[in-house]
PDB file of C-alpha atoms in Angstrom:
ATOM      1  CA  MET Z 216     -17.421  39.573   5.450  1.00 45.00           C
ATOM      2  CA  SER Z 217     -16.047  36.408   4.012  1.00 54.00           C
ATOM      3  CA  ARG Z 218     -16.499  33.435   5.842  1.00 69.00           C
ATOM      4  CA  PRO Z 219     -13.951  30.873   6.867  1.00 81.00           C
ATOM      5  CA  ALA Z 220     -12.423  28.165   4.064  1.00 88.00           C
ATOM      6  CA  LEU Z 221     -13.909  24.732   4.687  1.00 91.00           C
ATOM      7  CA  PRO Z 222     -11.546  22.697   5.917  1.00 92.00           C
ATOM      8  CA  ILE Z 223     -11.432  19.846   3.418  1.00 93.00           C
ATOM      9  CA  GLY Z 224      -9.006  17.623   4.748  1.00 91.00           C
ATOM     10  CA  GLU Z 225     -10.215  17.887   8.710  1.00 92.00           C
ATOM     11  CA  CYS Z 226     -13.798  17.139   7.340  1.00 93.00           C
ATOM     12  CA  PHE Z 227     -12.520  13.855   5.278  1.00 93.00           C
ATOM     13  CA  SER Z 228      -9.844  12.845   8.219  1.00 93.00           C
ATOM     14  CA  ARG Z 229     -12.932  13.064  10.668  1.00 93.00           C
ATOM     15  CA  ALA Z 230     -15.773  11.330   8.171  1.00 93.00           C
ATOM     16  CA  ALA Z 231     -13.070   8.738   7.569  1.00 92.00           C
ATOM     17  CA  CYS Z 232     -12.440   7.997  11.799  1.00 92.00           C
ATOM     18  CA  VAL Z 233     -15.714   8.179  12.532  1.00 91.00           C
ATOM     19  CA  THR Z 234     -16.585   5.497  10.095  1.00 90.00           C
ATOM     20  CA  VAL Z 235     -13.682   3.113  10.923  1.00 88.00           C
ATOM     21  CA  LEU Z 236     -13.564   3.644  14.621  1.00 90.00           C
ATOM     22  CA  GLN Z 237     -17.060   2.965  15.043  1.00 91.00           C
ATOM     23  CA  PRO Z 238     -18.237   0.189  12.555  1.00 90.00           C
ATOM     24  CA  VAL Z 239     -20.532  -0.918  14.939  1.00 92.00           C
ATOM     25  CA  MET Z 240     -22.656   2.286  14.413  1.00 94.00           C
ATOM     26  CA  ALA Z 241     -22.131   1.911  10.958  1.00 92.00           C
ATOM     27  CA  ALA Z 242     -23.199  -1.505  10.465  1.00 91.00           C
ATOM     28  CA  ARG Z 243     -26.466  -0.480  12.999  1.00 93.00           C
ATOM     29  CA  ALA Z 244     -27.335   2.249  10.480  1.00 93.00           C
ATOM     30  CA  PHE Z 245     -26.570   0.154   7.389  1.00 93.00           C
ATOM     31  CA  TRP Z 246     -27.169  -3.454   7.761  1.00 91.00           C
ATOM     32  CA  PRO Z 247     -30.154  -3.921   5.560  1.00 90.00           C
ATOM     33  CA  LEU Z 248     -28.427  -1.863   2.716  1.00 89.00           C
ATOM     34  CA  ILE Z 249     -25.457  -4.498   3.568  1.00 88.00           C
ATOM     35  CA  CYS Z 250     -27.652  -7.658   3.422  1.00 88.00           C
ATOM     36  CA  ALA Z 251     -29.020  -6.554  -0.022  1.00 86.00           C
ATOM     37  CA  GLU Z 252     -26.235  -5.937  -1.416  1.00 83.00           C
ATOM     38  CA  ILE Z 253     -24.465  -9.414  -0.565  1.00 84.00           C
ATOM     39  CA  ALA Z 254     -28.261 -10.813  -2.057  1.00 83.00           C
ATOM     40  CA  THR Z 255     -27.433  -8.978  -5.234  1.00 79.00           C
ATOM     41  CA  LEU Z 256     -24.060 -10.507  -5.152  1.00 77.00           C
ATOM     42  CA  LEU Z 257     -25.190 -14.135  -4.108  1.00 79.00           C
ATOM     43  CA  LEU Z 258     -27.624 -13.938  -7.028  1.00 76.00           C
ATOM     44  CA  THR Z 259     -25.581 -13.082  -9.892  1.00 70.00           C
ATOM     45  CA  ASP Z 260     -26.453 -15.392 -12.011  1.00 69.00           C
ATOM     46  CA  SER Z 261     -30.199 -15.524 -11.103  1.00 71.00           C
ATOM     47  CA  GLU Z 262     -33.298 -13.679 -12.677  1.00 72.00           C
ATOM     48  CA  TRP Z 263     -34.282 -12.929  -9.405  1.00 75.00           C
ATOM     49  CA  ARG Z 264     -31.194 -10.586  -9.194  1.00 72.00           C
ATOM     50  CA  VAL Z 265     -33.317  -7.468  -9.733  1.00 79.00           C
ATOM     51  CA  ALA Z 266     -35.104  -7.764  -6.576  1.00 80.00           C
ATOM     52  CA  PRO Z 267     -32.464  -6.740  -4.023  1.00 77.00           C
ATOM     53  CA  MET Z 268     -31.207  -4.147  -6.114  1.00 78.00           C
ATOM     54  CA  LEU Z 269     -34.081  -2.579  -6.417  1.00 83.00           C
ATOM     55  CA  ALA Z 270     -34.570  -2.748  -2.630  1.00 84.00           C
ATOM     56  CA  SER Z 271     -31.068  -1.161  -2.445  1.00 84.00           C
ATOM     57  CA  LEU Z 272     -32.189   1.877  -4.119  1.00 83.00           C
ATOM     58  CA  LEU Z 273     -35.021   1.929  -1.194  1.00 86.00           C
ATOM     59  CA  LEU Z 274     -33.455   1.308   1.568  1.00 89.00           C
ATOM     60  CA  VAL Z 275     -30.028   3.483   1.396  1.00 91.00           C
ATOM     61  CA  ILE Z 276     -32.925   6.287   2.206  1.00 93.00           C
ATOM     62  CA  PRO Z 277     -33.802   5.100   5.932  1.00 94.00           C
ATOM     63  CA  CYS Z 278     -30.270   4.191   6.511  1.00 94.00           C
ATOM     64  CA  ALA Z 279     -28.511   7.480   5.144  1.00 95.00           C
ATOM     65  CA  CYS Z 280     -30.826   9.249   7.489  1.00 96.00           C
ATOM     66  CA  ALA Z 281     -30.002   6.881  10.400  1.00 95.00           C
ATOM     67  CA  TRP Z 282     -26.044   7.460  10.171  1.00 96.00           C
ATOM     68  CA  HIS Z 283     -26.739  11.355   9.857  1.00 96.00           C
ATOM     69  CA  ARG Z 284     -28.288  11.487  12.693  1.00 96.00           C
ATOM     70  CA  TYR Z 285     -26.145   9.168  14.711  1.00 95.00           C
ATOM     71  CA  LEU Z 286     -23.396  11.467  13.605  1.00 94.00           C
ATOM     72  CA  ILE Z 287     -24.979  15.021  13.955  1.00 94.00           C
ATOM     73  CA  GLU Z 288     -27.176  14.847  16.807  1.00 92.00           C
ATOM     74  CA  GLY Z 289     -25.630  11.338  18.590  1.00 91.00           C
ATOM     75  CA  GLN Z 290     -29.172   9.516  18.120  1.00 91.00           C
ATOM     76  CA  THR Z 291     -28.246   5.860  18.457  1.00 92.00           C
ATOM     77  CA  PRO Z 292     -28.977   4.303  14.536  1.00 93.00           C
ATOM     78  CA  ARG Z 293     -32.591   3.122  14.207  1.00 90.00           C
ATOM     79  CA  LEU Z 294     -34.032   2.956  10.997  1.00 89.00           C
ATOM     80  CA  SER Z 295     -37.269   4.338  10.434  1.00 90.00           C
ATOM     81  CA  LEU Z 296     -39.668   5.539   7.983  1.00 90.00           C
ATOM     82  CA  GLY Z 297     -41.242   8.915   8.543  1.00 92.00           C
ATOM     83  CA  LEU Z 298     -41.160  12.702   8.031  1.00 93.00           C
ATOM     84  CA  PRO Z 299     -37.671  13.126   7.884  1.00 94.00           C
ATOM     85  CA  GLU Z 300     -37.099  10.255   5.066  1.00 95.00           C
ATOM     86  CA  TRP Z 301     -39.883  11.374   3.221  1.00 95.00           C
ATOM     87  CA  LYS Z 302     -38.369  14.768   3.166  1.00 94.00           C
ATOM     88  CA  TYR Z 303     -35.048  13.158   2.264  1.00 95.00           C
ATOM     89  CA  MET Z 304     -36.445  11.376  -0.497  1.00 94.00           C
ATOM     90  CA  LYS Z 305     -37.775  13.891  -2.224  1.00 93.00           C
ATOM     91  CA  ARG Z 306     -34.732  15.880  -2.284  1.00 94.00           C
ATOM     92  CA  ALA Z 307     -32.739  12.911  -3.121  1.00 94.00           C
ATOM     93  CA  LEU Z 308     -34.841  12.385  -5.930  1.00 94.00           C
ATOM     94  CA  VAL Z 309     -34.698  16.226  -7.534  1.00 94.00           C
ATOM     95  CA  ILE Z 310     -30.651  15.888  -6.903  1.00 94.00           C
ATOM     96  CA  THR Z 311     -30.755  12.354  -8.686  1.00 92.00           C
ATOM     97  CA  LEU Z 312     -32.785  13.756 -11.665  1.00 95.00           C
ATOM     98  CA  VAL Z 313     -30.333  16.387 -11.662  1.00 94.00           C
ATOM     99  CA  ILE Z 314     -27.420  14.400 -11.912  1.00 93.00           C
ATOM    100  CA  THR Z 315     -29.023  12.281 -14.519  1.00 92.00           C
ATOM    101  CA  VAL Z 316     -29.855  15.090 -16.848  1.00 94.00           C
ATOM    102  CA  ILE Z 317     -26.369  16.274 -16.622  1.00 94.00           C
ATOM    103  CA  THR Z 318     -24.555  13.405 -17.140  1.00 91.00           C
ATOM    104  CA  VAL Z 319     -26.307  11.874 -19.992  1.00 91.00           C
ATOM    105  CA  PRO Z 320     -24.703  13.892 -22.596  1.00 91.00           C
ATOM    106  CA  PHE Z 321     -21.488  13.475 -21.220  1.00 89.00           C
ATOM    107  CA  ALA Z 322     -22.215   9.477 -21.368  1.00 87.00           C
ATOM    108  CA  VAL Z 323     -23.442   9.620 -24.823  1.00 88.00           C
ATOM    109  CA  ALA Z 324     -20.042  11.634 -25.740  1.00 85.00           C
ATOM    110  CA  PHE Z 325     -17.863   8.558 -24.095  1.00 82.00           C
ATOM    111  CA  VAL Z 326     -19.531   6.012 -25.680  1.00 83.00           C
ATOM    112  CA  LEU Z 327     -19.177   7.788 -29.355  1.00 84.00           C
ATOM    113  CA  LEU Z 328     -15.520   8.958 -28.091  1.00 80.00           C
ATOM    114  CA  ARG Z 329     -13.691   6.136 -26.969  1.00 76.00           C
ATOM    115  CA  ASN Z 330     -13.040   4.177 -30.035  1.00 78.00           C
ATOM    116  CA  TYR Z 331     -11.437   7.216 -31.112  1.00 80.00           C
ATOM    117  CA  SER Z 332      -9.518   7.910 -28.021  1.00 78.00           C
ATOM    118  CA  MET Z 333     -10.138   6.089 -24.813  1.00 78.00           C
ATOM    119  CA  LEU Z 334      -8.220   9.545 -22.956  1.00 82.00           C
ATOM    120  CA  VAL Z 335     -11.046  11.685 -24.543  1.00 80.00           C
ATOM    121  CA  GLY Z 336     -13.981   9.142 -23.983  1.00 77.00           C
ATOM    122  CA  TRP Z 337     -12.783   9.036 -20.144  1.00 81.00           C
ATOM    123  CA  THR Z 338     -12.307  12.843 -19.678  1.00 87.00           C
ATOM    124  CA  MET Z 339     -15.784  13.425 -21.113  1.00 87.00           C
ATOM    125  CA  LEU Z 340     -17.234  11.292 -17.847  1.00 85.00           C
ATOM    126  CA  VAL Z 341     -14.673  13.091 -15.611  1.00 89.00           C
ATOM    127  CA  LEU Z 342     -15.919  16.193 -16.783  1.00 93.00           C
ATOM    128  CA  GLY Z 343     -19.754  15.124 -16.561  1.00 91.00           C
ATOM    129  CA  LEU Z 344     -19.189  13.922 -12.901  1.00 91.00           C
ATOM    130  CA  ALA Z 345     -17.366  17.217 -11.903  1.00 94.00           C
ATOM    131  CA  THR Z 346     -20.309  19.226 -13.367  1.00 95.00           C
ATOM    132  CA  SER Z 347     -22.977  17.344 -12.019  1.00 94.00           C
ATOM    133  CA  ILE Z 348     -21.238  17.651  -8.176  1.00 94.00           C
ATOM    134  CA  TRP Z 349     -20.874  21.181  -9.121  1.00 95.00           C
ATOM    135  CA  ALA Z 350     -24.294  21.884  -9.622  1.00 94.00           C
ATOM    136  CA  THR Z 351     -26.121  19.731  -6.868  1.00 94.00           C
ATOM    137  CA  GLY Z 352     -23.123  19.852  -4.230  1.00 92.00           C
ATOM    138  CA  PRO Z 353     -24.623  22.717  -2.250  1.00 93.00           C
ATOM    139  CA  GLY Z 354     -28.366  20.978  -2.719  1.00 93.00           C
ATOM    140  CA  MET Z 355     -26.904  17.862  -0.795  1.00 94.00           C
ATOM    141  CA  LEU Z 356     -26.139  19.669   2.144  1.00 94.00           C
ATOM    142  CA  SER Z 357     -30.398  19.798   2.355  1.00 94.00           C
ATOM    143  CA  LEU Z 358     -30.132  16.004   2.874  1.00 94.00           C
ATOM    144  CA  SER Z 359     -28.164  16.101   6.166  1.00 94.00           C
ATOM    145  CA  ALA Z 360     -31.318  18.852   7.049  1.00 94.00           C
ATOM    146  CA  ALA Z 361     -33.886  16.593   5.870  1.00 95.00           C
ATOM    147  CA  ALA Z 362     -32.181  13.290   7.944  1.00 95.00           C
ATOM    148  CA  LEU Z 363     -32.495  15.942  11.137  1.00 94.00           C
ATOM    149  CA  ASN Z 364     -36.057  17.043   9.979  1.00 92.00           C
ATOM    150  CA  ARG Z 365     -35.129  20.273   9.036  1.00 91.00           C
ATOM    151  CA  ASP Z 366     -35.643  22.854   6.228  1.00 86.00           C
ATOM    152  CA  LEU Z 367     -33.257  24.051   4.262  1.00 86.00           C
ATOM    153  CA  ASN Z 368     -34.052  25.879   0.595  1.00 85.00           C
ATOM    154  CA  ARG Z 369     -32.688  27.152  -2.011  1.00 85.00           C
ATOM    155  CA  SER Z 370     -31.555  30.490  -0.205  1.00 87.00           C
ATOM    156  CA  GLY Z 371     -30.494  28.840   2.995  1.00 87.00           C
ATOM    157  CA  VAL Z 372     -28.441  26.633   1.087  1.00 89.00           C
ATOM    158  CA  SER Z 373     -26.662  29.482  -0.793  1.00 88.00           C
ATOM    159  CA  ASN Z 374     -26.247  31.493   2.568  1.00 89.00           C
ATOM    160  CA  LEU Z 375     -24.239  28.255   3.621  1.00 89.00           C
ATOM    161  CA  VAL Z 376     -21.911  27.584   1.049  1.00 91.00           C
ATOM    162  CA  ALA Z 377     -21.423  31.136   0.545  1.00 88.00           C
ATOM    163  CA  GLY Z 378     -17.622  31.058  -0.242  1.00 88.00           C
ATOM    164  CA  ASN Z 379     -17.184  28.135  -0.132  1.00 92.00           C
ATOM    165  CA  LYS Z 380     -18.647  26.503  -2.870  1.00 93.00           C
ATOM    166  CA  GLY Z 381     -15.738  25.297  -5.053  1.00 93.00           C
ATOM    167  CA  ARG Z 382     -14.097  23.598  -1.145  1.00 94.00           C
ATOM    168  CA  LEU Z 383     -17.387  21.687  -0.983  1.00 95.00           C
ATOM    169  CA  PHE Z 384     -16.864  20.941  -4.364  1.00 95.00           C
ATOM    170  CA  ALA Z 385     -13.531  19.744  -3.929  1.00 95.00           C
ATOM    171  CA  LEU Z 386     -14.811  17.706  -0.982  1.00 94.00           C
ATOM    172  CA  LEU Z 387     -17.260  15.571  -2.656  1.00 94.00           C
ATOM    173  CA  PHE Z 388     -15.720  15.141  -5.787  1.00 94.00           C
ATOM    174  CA  GLY Z 389     -12.814  14.058  -4.261  1.00 92.00           C
ATOM    175  CA  VAL Z 390     -14.707  11.111  -2.402  1.00 91.00           C
ATOM    176  CA  SER Z 391     -17.112  10.556  -5.554  1.00 90.00           C
ATOM    177  CA  VAL Z 392     -13.633   9.761  -8.009  1.00 88.00           C
ATOM    178  CA  SER Z 393     -12.250   7.597  -5.289  1.00 86.00           C
ATOM    179  CA  GLU Z 394     -15.027   5.344  -4.418  1.00 84.00           C
ATOM    180  CA  VAL Z 395     -15.384   5.169  -8.628  1.00 80.00           C
ATOM    181  CA  ALA Z 396     -11.650   4.466  -9.290  1.00 80.00           C
ATOM    182  CA  LEU Z 397     -12.108   2.029  -6.698  1.00 79.00           C
ATOM    183  CA  SER Z 398     -14.833   0.155  -8.130  1.00 74.00           C
ATOM    184  CA  LEU Z 399     -13.301   0.393 -11.428  1.00 73.00           C
ATOM    185  CA  GLY Z 400     -10.302  -1.151 -10.100  1.00 71.00           C
ATOM    186  CA  THR Z 401     -12.612  -3.871  -9.133  1.00 69.00           C
ATOM    187  CA  ASP Z 402     -13.488  -4.863 -12.401  1.00 64.00           C
ATOM    188  CA  SER Z 403     -10.104  -6.291 -13.063  1.00 64.00           C
ATOM    189  CA  LEU Z 404      -9.524  -8.891 -10.369  1.00 60.00           C
ATOM    190  CA  GLY Z 405     -11.533 -11.067 -12.009  1.00 56.00           C
ATOM    191  CA  ALA Z 406     -14.083 -14.007  -9.610  1.00 52.00           C
ATOM    192  CA  ALA Z 407     -12.889 -11.455  -6.872  1.00 55.00           C
ATOM    193  CA  GLY Z 408     -13.947  -8.441  -8.094  1.00 60.00           C
ATOM    194  CA  PRO Z 409     -17.776  -8.602  -7.022  1.00 68.00           C
ATOM    195  CA  ALA Z 410     -16.905  -9.530  -3.801  1.00 71.00           C
ATOM    196  CA  LEU Z 411     -14.190  -6.672  -3.448  1.00 76.00           C
ATOM    197  CA  ARG Z 412     -16.956  -4.422  -5.110  1.00 76.00           C
ATOM    198  CA  LEU Z 413     -19.127  -5.351  -2.222  1.00 77.00           C
ATOM    199  CA  VAL Z 414     -16.349  -4.399   0.372  1.00 79.00           C
ATOM    200  CA  VAL Z 415     -15.726  -0.975  -1.136  1.00 80.00           C
ATOM    201  CA  SER Z 416     -19.234   0.008  -0.833  1.00 79.00           C
ATOM    202  CA  VAL Z 417     -19.841  -0.933   2.430  1.00 82.00           C
ATOM    203  CA  ILE Z 418     -17.151   1.275   3.386  1.00 86.00           C
ATOM    204  CA  PHE Z 419     -17.767   4.118   1.205  1.00 88.00           C
ATOM    205  CA  TRP Z 420     -21.827   4.563   2.454  1.00 90.00           C
ATOM    206  CA  PRO Z 421     -20.942   5.320   5.558  1.00 92.00           C
ATOM    207  CA  LEU Z 422     -17.767   7.607   4.324  1.00 93.00           C
ATOM    208  CA  ALA Z 423     -19.698   9.435   2.019  1.00 92.00           C
ATOM    209  CA  VAL Z 424     -22.525  10.347   4.285  1.00 94.00           C
ATOM    210  CA  ALA Z 425     -20.280  10.913   7.187  1.00 95.00           C
ATOM    211  CA  VAL Z 426     -18.652  13.358   4.766  1.00 95.00           C
ATOM    212  CA  LEU Z 427     -21.643  15.029   3.912  1.00 94.00           C
ATOM    213  CA  SER Z 428     -22.420  15.400   7.475  1.00 95.00           C
ATOM    214  CA  MET Z 429     -18.949  16.748   8.793  1.00 95.00           C
ATOM    215  CA  ALA Z 430     -19.160  19.804   6.076  1.00 94.00           C
ATOM    216  CA  TYR Z 431     -23.058  20.202   6.815  1.00 94.00           C
ATOM    217  CA  VAL Z 432     -21.752  20.353  10.678  1.00 93.00           C
ATOM    218  CA  TRP Z 433     -18.483  22.590  10.310  1.00 93.00           C
ATOM    219  CA  LEU Z 434     -20.756  25.159   7.872  1.00 92.00           C
ATOM    220  CA  THR Z 435     -23.875  25.499  10.354  1.00 89.00           C
ATOM    221  CA  THR Z 436     -20.987  25.866  13.586  1.00 85.00           C
ATOM    222  CA  GLY Z 437     -17.742  26.196  12.025  1.00 76.00           C
ATOM    223  CA  SER Z 438     -16.514  23.186  13.835  1.00 67.00           C
ATOM    224  CA  THR Z 439     -16.350  19.171  12.950  1.00 63.00           C
ATOM    225  CA  SER Z 440     -16.916  18.613  16.340  1.00 62.00           C
ATOM    226  CA  VAL Z 441     -19.652  16.155  16.638  1.00 56.00           C
ATOM    227  CA  THR Z 442     -21.825  14.344  19.478  1.00 53.00           C
ATOM    228  CA  THR Z 443     -20.131  11.189  18.550  1.00 54.00           C
ATOM    229  CA  ASP Z 444     -17.083  12.538  20.059  1.00 51.00           C
ATOM    230  CA  ALA Z 445     -18.281  12.337  23.453  1.00 39.00           C
ATOM    231  CA  GLN Z 446     -19.465   8.591  23.023  1.00 46.00           C
ATOM    232  CA  ALA Z 447     -15.771   7.418  21.110  1.00 43.00           C
TER     233      ALA Z 447
END
């Protein structure tokens, strides 16, 4: 029996709406990460810049968990460090490792080929991004489950995305390409580039988490209706 098709447009639009229409809640979830990124921006020419950059890598875990819980269960964003965050971190580290292993060869190919053809070089980067998302996209759903202190093993993930792996890939790949394109676009804006890159990041942090939450909710319930609808 085939499963209904994951509604890509609906998942993205609901994620965008909840992010744009509830900025206070998004700020409550991501304020430590925003502060760390602002500090990184202000310390651009300082040797201390590495400190807030490292802090960002750690802060993203509780921030993302708080936002997942708000979107899926309606819990007011509150940062905490507990079992859900520990589960989330372990899964995120595995996914990051897999993405790194997959993308390194493509990055090397980009460096080697861009002097001969920028088109070929950038094609290799896009292929690397696509391959890594195809390989890890279904596993990313376990992040949403971990934030809720739920266990979602490999077989559970396979059952969840059965018949929808391609559509889930299209959803996650579209968001990733949009973020990368906007971030790269800010590099051509001179002095305003770093500040605008921060704005892009501030928007895409909650948006990316929201997209994953919406996909998880739909695949587990068959609907993108979430608890926060009643609070909007």
